[in-house]
mmCIF file of the C-alpha atoms, coordinates in Angstrom:
data_MODEL
# 
_entry.id   MODEL 
# 
loop_
_atom_site.group_PDB 
_atom_site.id 
_atom_site.type_symbol 
_atom_site.label_atom_id 
_atom_site.label_alt_id 
_atom_site.label_comp_id 
_atom_site.label_asym_id 
_atom_site.label_entity_id 
_atom_site.label_seq_id 
_atom_site.pdbx_PDB_ins_code 
_atom_site.Cartn_x 
_atom_site.Cartn_y 
_atom_site.Cartn_z 
_atom_site.occupancy 
_atom_site.B_iso_or_equiv 
_atom_site.pdbx_formal_charge 
_atom_site.auth_seq_id 
_atom_site.auth_comp_id 
_atom_site.auth_asym_id 
_atom_site.auth_atom_id 
_atom_site.pdbx_PDB_model_num 
ATOM 1   C CA . VAL A 1 1   ? 68.288 85.082 111.173 1.00 0.00 ? 1   VAL A CA 1 
ATOM 2   C CA . VAL A 1 2   ? 70.037 81.714 111.207 1.00 0.00 ? 2   VAL A CA 1 
ATOM 3   C CA . GLU A 1 3   ? 73.332 80.620 112.774 1.00 0.00 ? 3   GLU A CA 1 
ATOM 4   C CA . SER A 1 4   ? 75.389 79.598 109.749 1.00 0.00 ? 4   SER A CA 1 
ATOM 5   C CA . PRO A 1 5   ? 76.348 81.803 106.780 1.00 0.00 ? 5   PRO A CA 1 
ATOM 6   C CA . SER A 1 6   ? 76.098 78.793 104.434 1.00 0.00 ? 6   SER A CA 1 
ATOM 7   C CA . LYS A 1 7   ? 72.563 78.081 105.715 1.00 0.00 ? 7   LYS A CA 1 
ATOM 8   C CA . ALA A 1 8   ? 71.721 81.754 105.169 1.00 0.00 ? 8   ALA A CA 1 
ATOM 9   C CA . LYS A 1 9   ? 72.828 81.566 101.517 1.00 0.00 ? 9   LYS A CA 1 
ATOM 10  C CA . THR A 1 10  ? 70.855 78.397 100.839 1.00 0.00 ? 10  THR A CA 1 
ATOM 11  C CA . ILE A 1 11  ? 67.709 79.688 102.578 1.00 0.00 ? 11  ILE A CA 1 
ATOM 12  C CA . ALA A 1 12  ? 67.974 83.029 100.728 1.00 0.00 ? 12  ALA A CA 1 
ATOM 13  C CA . LYS A 1 13  ? 67.837 81.098 97.436  1.00 0.00 ? 13  LYS A CA 1 
ATOM 14  C CA . TYR A 1 14  ? 64.664 79.313 98.571  1.00 0.00 ? 14  TYR A CA 1 
ATOM 15  C CA . LEU A 1 15  ? 62.924 82.485 99.803  1.00 0.00 ? 15  LEU A CA 1 
ATOM 16  C CA . GLY A 1 16  ? 63.902 84.953 97.108  1.00 0.00 ? 16  GLY A CA 1 
ATOM 17  C CA . LYS A 1 17  ? 64.214 88.736 97.279  1.00 0.00 ? 17  LYS A CA 1 
ATOM 18  C CA . ALA A 1 18  ? 61.257 89.213 99.632  1.00 0.00 ? 18  ALA A CA 1 
ATOM 19  C CA . PHE A 1 19  ? 63.457 88.049 102.515 1.00 0.00 ? 19  PHE A CA 1 
ATOM 20  C CA . ASP A 1 20  ? 66.775 89.346 103.838 1.00 0.00 ? 20  ASP A CA 1 
ATOM 21  C CA . VAL A 1 21  ? 68.448 86.289 105.408 1.00 0.00 ? 21  VAL A CA 1 
ATOM 22  C CA . ARG A 1 22  ? 71.234 86.975 107.903 1.00 0.00 ? 22  ARG A CA 1 
ATOM 23  C CA . ALA A 1 23  ? 73.608 84.758 109.917 1.00 0.00 ? 23  ALA A CA 1 
ATOM 24  C CA . SER A 1 24  ? 74.605 85.288 113.542 1.00 0.00 ? 24  SER A CA 1 
ATOM 25  C CA . VAL A 1 25  ? 77.585 82.936 113.112 1.00 0.00 ? 25  VAL A CA 1 
ATOM 26  C CA . GLY A 1 26  ? 76.699 81.109 116.323 1.00 0.00 ? 26  GLY A CA 1 
ATOM 27  C CA . HIS A 1 27  ? 76.340 82.739 119.741 1.00 0.00 ? 27  HIS A CA 1 
ATOM 28  C CA . VAL A 1 28  ? 76.461 86.521 119.896 1.00 0.00 ? 28  VAL A CA 1 
ATOM 29  C CA . LYS A 1 29  ? 76.586 86.950 123.690 1.00 0.00 ? 29  LYS A CA 1 
ATOM 30  C CA . ASP A 1 30  ? 78.181 84.990 126.507 1.00 0.00 ? 30  ASP A CA 1 
ATOM 31  C CA . LEU A 1 31  ? 79.438 85.323 130.058 1.00 0.00 ? 31  LEU A CA 1 
ATOM 32  C CA . PRO A 1 32  ? 82.707 87.288 130.299 1.00 0.00 ? 32  PRO A CA 1 
ATOM 33  C CA . LYS A 1 33  ? 85.944 85.335 129.835 1.00 0.00 ? 33  LYS A CA 1 
ATOM 34  C CA . SER A 1 34  ? 87.974 87.155 132.500 1.00 0.00 ? 34  SER A CA 1 
ATOM 35  C CA . ARG A 1 35  ? 85.625 86.970 135.510 1.00 0.00 ? 35  ARG A CA 1 
ATOM 36  C CA . MET A 1 36  ? 82.841 84.863 136.999 1.00 0.00 ? 36  MET A CA 1 
ATOM 37  C CA . GLY A 1 37  ? 80.046 86.879 135.386 1.00 0.00 ? 37  GLY A CA 1 
ATOM 38  C CA . VAL A 1 38  ? 77.353 85.452 137.691 1.00 0.00 ? 38  VAL A CA 1 
ATOM 39  C CA . ASP A 1 39  ? 76.036 87.509 140.599 1.00 0.00 ? 39  ASP A CA 1 
ATOM 40  C CA . ILE A 1 40  ? 75.275 84.829 143.187 1.00 0.00 ? 40  ILE A CA 1 
ATOM 41  C CA . GLU A 1 41  ? 73.895 87.344 145.701 1.00 0.00 ? 41  GLU A CA 1 
ATOM 42  C CA . ALA A 1 42  ? 71.352 88.622 143.133 1.00 0.00 ? 42  ALA A CA 1 
ATOM 43  C CA . GLY A 1 43  ? 69.815 85.186 142.541 1.00 0.00 ? 43  GLY A CA 1 
ATOM 44  C CA . PHE A 1 44  ? 72.522 83.903 140.171 1.00 0.00 ? 44  PHE A CA 1 
ATOM 45  C CA . GLU A 1 45  ? 71.955 86.750 137.711 1.00 0.00 ? 45  GLU A CA 1 
ATOM 46  C CA . PRO A 1 46  ? 74.179 86.270 134.639 1.00 0.00 ? 46  PRO A CA 1 
ATOM 47  C CA . GLU A 1 47  ? 76.149 89.156 133.165 1.00 0.00 ? 47  GLU A CA 1 
ATOM 48  C CA . TYR A 1 48  ? 76.200 88.695 129.400 1.00 0.00 ? 48  TYR A CA 1 
ATOM 49  C CA . GLU A 1 49  ? 78.419 90.645 127.071 1.00 0.00 ? 49  GLU A CA 1 
ATOM 50  C CA . THR A 1 50  ? 78.750 90.706 123.307 1.00 0.00 ? 50  THR A CA 1 
ATOM 51  C CA . ILE A 1 51  ? 81.315 88.171 122.116 1.00 0.00 ? 51  ILE A CA 1 
ATOM 52  C CA . LYS A 1 52  ? 84.409 89.722 120.600 1.00 0.00 ? 52  LYS A CA 1 
ATOM 53  C CA . GLY A 1 53  ? 83.943 90.182 116.849 1.00 0.00 ? 53  GLY A CA 1 
ATOM 54  C CA . LYS A 1 54  ? 80.140 89.898 117.008 1.00 0.00 ? 54  LYS A CA 1 
ATOM 55  C CA . ALA A 1 55  ? 79.322 93.613 117.472 1.00 0.00 ? 55  ALA A CA 1 
ATOM 56  C CA . LYS A 1 56  ? 79.426 94.259 113.712 1.00 0.00 ? 56  LYS A CA 1 
ATOM 57  C CA . ILE A 1 57  ? 77.183 91.250 113.008 1.00 0.00 ? 57  ILE A CA 1 
ATOM 58  C CA . LEU A 1 58  ? 74.679 92.450 115.621 1.00 0.00 ? 58  LEU A CA 1 
ATOM 59  C CA . THR A 1 59  ? 74.713 95.967 114.169 1.00 0.00 ? 59  THR A CA 1 
ATOM 60  C CA . GLU A 1 60  ? 73.930 94.600 110.700 1.00 0.00 ? 60  GLU A CA 1 
ATOM 61  C CA . ILE A 1 61  ? 71.151 92.352 112.025 1.00 0.00 ? 61  ILE A CA 1 
ATOM 62  C CA . ARG A 1 62  ? 69.694 95.243 114.061 1.00 0.00 ? 62  ARG A CA 1 
ATOM 63  C CA . LYS A 1 63  ? 69.711 97.529 111.014 1.00 0.00 ? 63  LYS A CA 1 
ATOM 64  C CA . ALA A 1 64  ? 68.014 94.877 108.843 1.00 0.00 ? 64  ALA A CA 1 
ATOM 65  C CA . ALA A 1 65  ? 65.442 94.195 111.608 1.00 0.00 ? 65  ALA A CA 1 
ATOM 66  C CA . LYS A 1 66  ? 64.412 97.835 111.815 1.00 0.00 ? 66  LYS A CA 1 
ATOM 67  C CA . ALA A 1 67  ? 63.675 97.834 108.068 1.00 0.00 ? 67  ALA A CA 1 
ATOM 68  C CA . ALA A 1 68  ? 61.769 94.524 108.175 1.00 0.00 ? 68  ALA A CA 1 
ATOM 69  C CA . ASP A 1 69  ? 58.028 93.987 108.662 1.00 0.00 ? 69  ASP A CA 1 
ATOM 70  C CA . MET A 1 70  ? 58.698 90.847 110.697 1.00 0.00 ? 70  MET A CA 1 
ATOM 71  C CA . VAL A 1 71  ? 61.869 89.303 112.113 1.00 0.00 ? 71  VAL A CA 1 
ATOM 72  C CA . TYR A 1 72  ? 62.112 85.514 112.049 1.00 0.00 ? 72  TYR A CA 1 
ATOM 73  C CA . LEU A 1 73  ? 64.733 84.039 114.378 1.00 0.00 ? 73  LEU A CA 1 
ATOM 74  C CA . ALA A 1 74  ? 65.748 80.604 113.128 1.00 0.00 ? 74  ALA A CA 1 
ATOM 75  C CA . PRO A 1 75  ? 68.806 79.350 115.008 1.00 0.00 ? 75  PRO A CA 1 
ATOM 76  C CA . ASP A 1 76  ? 68.905 75.585 115.580 1.00 0.00 ? 76  ASP A CA 1 
ATOM 77  C CA . PRO A 1 77  ? 65.793 74.106 117.278 1.00 0.00 ? 77  PRO A CA 1 
ATOM 78  C CA . ASP A 1 78  ? 67.538 73.250 120.558 1.00 0.00 ? 78  ASP A CA 1 
ATOM 79  C CA . ARG A 1 79  ? 68.369 75.035 123.826 1.00 0.00 ? 79  ARG A CA 1 
ATOM 80  C CA . GLU A 1 80  ? 71.528 76.591 122.399 1.00 0.00 ? 80  GLU A CA 1 
ATOM 81  C CA . GLY A 1 81  ? 69.572 77.866 119.419 1.00 0.00 ? 81  GLY A CA 1 
ATOM 82  C CA . GLU A 1 82  ? 66.909 79.279 121.717 1.00 0.00 ? 82  GLU A CA 1 
ATOM 83  C CA . ALA A 1 83  ? 69.587 81.130 123.683 1.00 0.00 ? 83  ALA A CA 1 
ATOM 84  C CA . ILE A 1 84  ? 71.018 82.573 120.471 1.00 0.00 ? 84  ILE A CA 1 
ATOM 85  C CA . ALA A 1 85  ? 67.509 83.673 119.458 1.00 0.00 ? 85  ALA A CA 1 
ATOM 86  C CA . TRP A 1 86  ? 66.896 85.340 122.844 1.00 0.00 ? 86  TRP A CA 1 
ATOM 87  C CA . HIS A 1 87  ? 70.222 87.141 122.818 1.00 0.00 ? 87  HIS A CA 1 
ATOM 88  C CA . ILE A 1 88  ? 69.613 88.429 119.303 1.00 0.00 ? 88  ILE A CA 1 
ATOM 89  C CA . PHE A 1 89  ? 66.095 89.502 120.312 1.00 0.00 ? 89  PHE A CA 1 
ATOM 90  C CA . THR A 1 90  ? 67.408 91.484 123.287 1.00 0.00 ? 90  THR A CA 1 
ATOM 91  C CA . GLU A 1 91  ? 69.817 93.296 120.968 1.00 0.00 ? 91  GLU A CA 1 
ATOM 92  C CA . LEU A 1 92  ? 67.278 94.105 118.221 1.00 0.00 ? 92  LEU A CA 1 
ATOM 93  C CA . LYS A 1 93  ? 65.438 96.838 120.117 1.00 0.00 ? 93  LYS A CA 1 
ATOM 94  C CA . VAL A 1 94  ? 62.201 96.091 118.249 1.00 0.00 ? 94  VAL A CA 1 
ATOM 95  C CA . PRO A 1 95  ? 58.745 95.313 119.704 1.00 0.00 ? 95  PRO A CA 1 
ATOM 96  C CA . GLU A 1 96  ? 58.198 91.701 120.754 1.00 0.00 ? 96  GLU A CA 1 
ATOM 97  C CA . ASP A 1 97  ? 55.222 91.319 118.419 1.00 0.00 ? 97  ASP A CA 1 
ATOM 98  C CA . LYS A 1 98  ? 57.556 91.974 115.471 1.00 0.00 ? 98  LYS A CA 1 
ATOM 99  C CA . VAL A 1 99  ? 59.682 88.912 116.324 1.00 0.00 ? 99  VAL A CA 1 
ATOM 100 C CA . ARG A 1 100 ? 58.846 85.242 115.808 1.00 0.00 ? 100 ARG A CA 1 
ATOM 101 C CA . ARG A 1 101 ? 60.752 81.993 116.161 1.00 0.00 ? 101 ARG A CA 1 
ATOM 102 C CA . VAL A 1 102 ? 60.763 79.532 113.275 1.00 0.00 ? 102 VAL A CA 1 
ATOM 103 C CA . LEU A 1 103 ? 61.870 75.936 113.727 1.00 0.00 ? 103 LEU A CA 1 
ATOM 104 C CA . PHE A 1 104 ? 63.033 73.496 111.079 1.00 0.00 ? 104 PHE A CA 1 
ATOM 105 C CA . ASN A 1 105 ? 65.163 70.363 111.141 1.00 0.00 ? 105 ASN A CA 1 
ATOM 106 C CA . GLU A 1 106 ? 66.275 70.315 107.519 1.00 0.00 ? 106 GLU A CA 1 
ATOM 107 C CA . ILE A 1 107 ? 67.361 72.902 104.988 1.00 0.00 ? 107 ILE A CA 1 
ATOM 108 C CA . THR A 1 108 ? 64.889 72.229 102.213 1.00 0.00 ? 108 THR A CA 1 
ATOM 109 C CA . ALA A 1 109 ? 62.508 74.630 100.504 1.00 0.00 ? 109 ALA A CA 1 
ATOM 110 C CA . LYS A 1 110 ? 59.546 72.626 101.839 1.00 0.00 ? 110 LYS A CA 1 
ATOM 111 C CA . ALA A 1 111 ? 60.777 72.665 105.456 1.00 0.00 ? 111 ALA A CA 1 
ATOM 112 C CA . ILE A 1 112 ? 61.585 76.391 105.366 1.00 0.00 ? 112 ILE A CA 1 
ATOM 113 C CA . GLN A 1 113 ? 58.188 77.290 103.872 1.00 0.00 ? 113 GLN A CA 1 
ATOM 114 C CA . ALA A 1 114 ? 56.398 75.107 106.454 1.00 0.00 ? 114 ALA A CA 1 
ATOM 115 C CA . ALA A 1 115 ? 58.334 76.749 109.318 1.00 0.00 ? 115 ALA A CA 1 
ATOM 116 C CA . LEU A 1 116 ? 57.458 80.250 108.066 1.00 0.00 ? 116 LEU A CA 1 
ATOM 117 C CA . LYS A 1 117 ? 53.769 79.277 107.952 1.00 0.00 ? 117 LYS A CA 1 
ATOM 118 C CA . ALA A 1 118 ? 53.905 78.143 111.616 1.00 0.00 ? 118 ALA A CA 1 
ATOM 119 C CA . PRO A 1 119 ? 56.007 80.696 113.522 1.00 0.00 ? 119 PRO A CA 1 
ATOM 120 C CA . VAL A 1 120 ? 55.955 80.582 117.326 1.00 0.00 ? 120 VAL A CA 1 
ATOM 121 C CA . ARG A 1 121 ? 56.948 82.895 120.137 1.00 0.00 ? 121 ARG A CA 1 
ATOM 122 C CA . LEU A 1 122 ? 60.359 82.577 121.734 1.00 0.00 ? 122 LEU A CA 1 
ATOM 123 C CA . ASN A 1 123 ? 60.388 79.754 124.287 1.00 0.00 ? 123 ASN A CA 1 
ATOM 124 C CA . GLU A 1 124 ? 61.413 81.278 127.600 1.00 0.00 ? 124 GLU A CA 1 
ATOM 125 C CA . ASN A 1 125 ? 61.513 77.892 129.372 1.00 0.00 ? 125 ASN A CA 1 
ATOM 126 C CA . LYS A 1 126 ? 63.959 76.473 126.831 1.00 0.00 ? 126 LYS A CA 1 
ATOM 127 C CA . TYR A 1 127 ? 66.075 79.627 127.105 1.00 0.00 ? 127 TYR A CA 1 
ATOM 128 C CA . ASN A 1 128 ? 66.069 79.474 130.912 1.00 0.00 ? 128 ASN A CA 1 
ATOM 129 C CA . SER A 1 129 ? 67.077 75.817 130.717 1.00 0.00 ? 129 SER A CA 1 
ATOM 130 C CA . GLN A 1 130 ? 70.116 76.687 128.589 1.00 0.00 ? 130 GLN A CA 1 
ATOM 131 C CA . GLN A 1 131 ? 70.919 79.652 130.797 1.00 0.00 ? 131 GLN A CA 1 
ATOM 132 C CA . ALA A 1 132 ? 70.820 77.498 133.956 1.00 0.00 ? 132 ALA A CA 1 
ATOM 133 C CA . ARG A 1 133 ? 73.189 74.998 132.300 1.00 0.00 ? 133 ARG A CA 1 
ATOM 134 C CA . ARG A 1 134 ? 75.545 77.816 131.258 1.00 0.00 ? 134 ARG A CA 1 
ATOM 135 C CA . ILE A 1 135 ? 75.530 79.375 134.736 1.00 0.00 ? 135 ILE A CA 1 
ATOM 136 C CA . LEU A 1 136 ? 76.161 75.985 136.347 1.00 0.00 ? 136 LEU A CA 1 
ATOM 137 C CA . ASP A 1 137 ? 79.055 75.390 133.943 1.00 0.00 ? 137 ASP A CA 1 
ATOM 138 C CA . ARG A 1 138 ? 80.507 78.733 134.961 1.00 0.00 ? 138 ARG A CA 1 
ATOM 139 C CA . LEU A 1 139 ? 80.036 78.307 138.708 1.00 0.00 ? 139 LEU A CA 1 
ATOM 140 C CA . VAL A 1 140 ? 81.626 74.858 138.683 1.00 0.00 ? 140 VAL A CA 1 
ATOM 141 C CA . GLY A 1 141 ? 84.135 75.253 135.881 1.00 0.00 ? 141 GLY A CA 1 
ATOM 142 C CA . TYR A 1 142 ? 85.439 78.679 136.827 1.00 0.00 ? 142 TYR A CA 1 
ATOM 143 C CA . ASN A 1 143 ? 86.580 77.335 140.179 1.00 0.00 ? 143 ASN A CA 1 
ATOM 144 C CA . ILE A 1 144 ? 87.911 73.925 139.128 1.00 0.00 ? 144 ILE A CA 1 
ATOM 145 C CA . SER A 1 145 ? 89.591 74.829 135.802 1.00 0.00 ? 145 SER A CA 1 
ATOM 146 C CA . PRO A 1 146 ? 92.522 76.643 137.496 1.00 0.00 ? 146 PRO A CA 1 
ATOM 147 C CA . LEU A 1 147 ? 93.126 73.474 139.524 1.00 0.00 ? 147 LEU A CA 1 
ATOM 148 C CA . LEU A 1 148 ? 93.282 71.475 136.277 1.00 0.00 ? 148 LEU A CA 1 
ATOM 149 C CA . TRP A 1 149 ? 95.752 74.000 134.845 1.00 0.00 ? 149 TRP A CA 1 
ATOM 150 C CA . ASP A 1 150 ? 97.961 73.587 137.886 1.00 0.00 ? 150 ASP A CA 1 
ATOM 151 C CA . LYS A 1 151 ? 97.764 69.804 138.138 1.00 0.00 ? 151 LYS A CA 1 
ATOM 152 C CA . VAL A 1 152 ? 97.267 68.595 134.554 1.00 0.00 ? 152 VAL A CA 1 
ATOM 153 C CA . ARG A 1 153 ? 97.737 71.100 131.741 1.00 0.00 ? 153 ARG A CA 1 
ATOM 154 C CA . ARG A 1 154 ? 97.114 74.789 131.138 1.00 0.00 ? 154 ARG A CA 1 
ATOM 155 C CA . GLY A 1 155 ? 94.125 75.605 128.961 1.00 0.00 ? 155 GLY A CA 1 
ATOM 156 C CA . LEU A 1 156 ? 91.940 72.688 130.040 1.00 0.00 ? 156 LEU A CA 1 
ATOM 157 C CA . SER A 1 157 ? 88.457 73.601 131.163 1.00 0.00 ? 157 SER A CA 1 
ATOM 158 C CA . ALA A 1 158 ? 86.041 71.743 133.367 1.00 0.00 ? 158 ALA A CA 1 
ATOM 159 C CA . GLY A 1 159 ? 82.308 72.118 133.445 1.00 0.00 ? 159 GLY A CA 1 
ATOM 160 C CA . ARG A 1 160 ? 79.517 70.411 135.297 1.00 0.00 ? 160 ARG A CA 1 
ATOM 161 C CA . VAL A 1 161 ? 79.960 67.112 133.430 1.00 0.00 ? 161 VAL A CA 1 
ATOM 162 C CA . GLN A 1 162 ? 83.736 66.839 133.752 1.00 0.00 ? 162 GLN A CA 1 
ATOM 163 C CA . THR A 1 163 ? 83.582 67.867 137.411 1.00 0.00 ? 163 THR A CA 1 
ATOM 164 C CA . VAL A 1 164 ? 81.149 65.068 138.281 1.00 0.00 ? 164 VAL A CA 1 
ATOM 165 C CA . ALA A 1 165 ? 83.398 62.585 136.456 1.00 0.00 ? 165 ALA A CA 1 
ATOM 166 C CA . VAL A 1 166 ? 86.419 63.825 138.421 1.00 0.00 ? 166 VAL A CA 1 
ATOM 167 C CA . ARG A 1 167 ? 84.441 63.494 141.664 1.00 0.00 ? 167 ARG A CA 1 
ATOM 168 C CA . LEU A 1 168 ? 83.470 59.884 140.852 1.00 0.00 ? 168 LEU A CA 1 
ATOM 169 C CA . ILE A 1 169 ? 87.129 59.067 140.173 1.00 0.00 ? 169 ILE A CA 1 
ATOM 170 C CA . VAL A 1 170 ? 88.241 60.740 143.417 1.00 0.00 ? 170 VAL A CA 1 
ATOM 171 C CA . GLU A 1 171 ? 85.582 58.931 145.471 1.00 0.00 ? 171 GLU A CA 1 
ATOM 172 C CA . ARG A 1 172 ? 86.578 55.588 143.921 1.00 0.00 ? 172 ARG A CA 1 
ATOM 173 C CA . GLU A 1 173 ? 90.264 56.243 144.615 1.00 0.00 ? 173 GLU A CA 1 
ATOM 174 C CA . ARG A 1 174 ? 89.425 57.092 148.234 1.00 0.00 ? 174 ARG A CA 1 
ATOM 175 C CA . GLU A 1 175 ? 87.487 53.818 148.568 1.00 0.00 ? 175 GLU A CA 1 
ATOM 176 C CA . ILE A 1 176 ? 90.469 51.916 147.168 1.00 0.00 ? 176 ILE A CA 1 
ATOM 177 C CA . ALA A 1 177 ? 92.873 53.701 149.529 1.00 0.00 ? 177 ALA A CA 1 
ATOM 178 C CA . ALA A 1 178 ? 90.610 53.059 152.548 1.00 0.00 ? 178 ALA A CA 1 
ATOM 179 C CA . PHE A 1 179 ? 90.224 49.353 151.770 1.00 0.00 ? 179 PHE A CA 1 
ATOM 180 C CA . ARG A 1 180 ? 91.675 47.119 154.466 1.00 0.00 ? 180 ARG A CA 1 
ATOM 181 C CA . PRO A 1 181 ? 92.059 43.486 153.423 1.00 0.00 ? 181 PRO A CA 1 
ATOM 182 C CA . GLU A 1 182 ? 90.741 40.962 155.907 1.00 0.00 ? 182 GLU A CA 1 
ATOM 183 C CA . GLU A 1 183 ? 91.385 37.245 155.660 1.00 0.00 ? 183 GLU A CA 1 
ATOM 184 C CA . TYR A 1 184 ? 88.278 35.145 155.351 1.00 0.00 ? 184 TYR A CA 1 
ATOM 185 C CA . TRP A 1 185 ? 87.443 31.626 154.305 1.00 0.00 ? 185 TRP A CA 1 
ATOM 186 C CA . THR A 1 186 ? 84.539 29.960 152.677 1.00 0.00 ? 186 THR A CA 1 
ATOM 187 C CA . VAL A 1 187 ? 83.986 26.272 153.208 1.00 0.00 ? 187 VAL A CA 1 
ATOM 188 C CA . ASP A 1 188 ? 81.937 24.118 150.927 1.00 0.00 ? 188 ASP A CA 1 
ATOM 189 C CA . ALA A 1 189 ? 80.891 20.752 152.327 1.00 0.00 ? 189 ALA A CA 1 
ATOM 190 C CA . ARG A 1 190 ? 78.627 17.938 151.356 1.00 0.00 ? 190 ARG A CA 1 
ATOM 191 C CA . PHE A 1 191 ? 77.096 15.816 154.063 1.00 0.00 ? 191 PHE A CA 1 
ATOM 192 C CA . GLU A 1 192 ? 75.146 12.614 153.952 1.00 0.00 ? 192 GLU A CA 1 
ATOM 193 C CA . ALA A 1 193 ? 72.894 11.389 156.724 1.00 0.00 ? 193 ALA A CA 1 
ATOM 194 C CA . LYS A 1 194 ? 69.713 9.477  157.149 1.00 0.00 ? 194 LYS A CA 1 
ATOM 195 C CA . GLN A 1 195 ? 68.185 12.166 159.351 1.00 0.00 ? 195 GLN A CA 1 
ATOM 196 C CA . PRO A 1 196 ? 68.774 15.947 159.017 1.00 0.00 ? 196 PRO A CA 1 
ATOM 197 C CA . PRO A 1 197 ? 70.666 17.924 160.003 1.00 0.00 ? 197 PRO A CA 1 
# 
C-alpha cells in the first residue's frame, strides 16, 4: 500500500502479477473537523475518524489484505507516512505479524526490490511523534483559528507554528508600545596631558 495512485501503477509494473499494489490516496483517518477531537482529561487521547470519501478505499485495501500472504505498508518514509501506515494497519483487522513496513526514497525497480528484501516493523515512536504534532496543532489551532476568522479572514487556520509567530509579533508590538524615550547624551573627548589622568 502506497499513498499515490500514480506510484501504485508504476510499482505494480516493477513487481508484476505476484503483488496487488494499492493506494491510500494520502491520509485515511484524521481528527474530526467539527469538534476538538482530543480528550484532554484522558491524557490527550485523540479521536480519529475515517476521512470523508476514504471508507471505500479502506474497504478495498482491507479486502485485498485478507487475501494476501503479507501486507507491505509503503507510505512515504517520514512521520506523516508512518501515521498513514498505522491508521491503515488499525483498519486492516489482520494479525500484526502479517504486516510489514517498507521504506524507499525513489520509485525505481532497484529501490523497490531492496525495500521488499528489508521490511521492518511499524515505528511506533515515529507515529507517536506525528500524533503529538497533530494533537498540538489541534489544541492550539482549534482555539486560535476562530479568532483569525473574526479578525483577519474566514477560513484561515492556525497551528502550532503560526501561533508562535503571532505571539512573537504580539510581544514585539507590546515592547514597542511600552517603549518610553529618554533623552541621553554621549560625549567623546580627547585629552592631552603629561601625567594621567
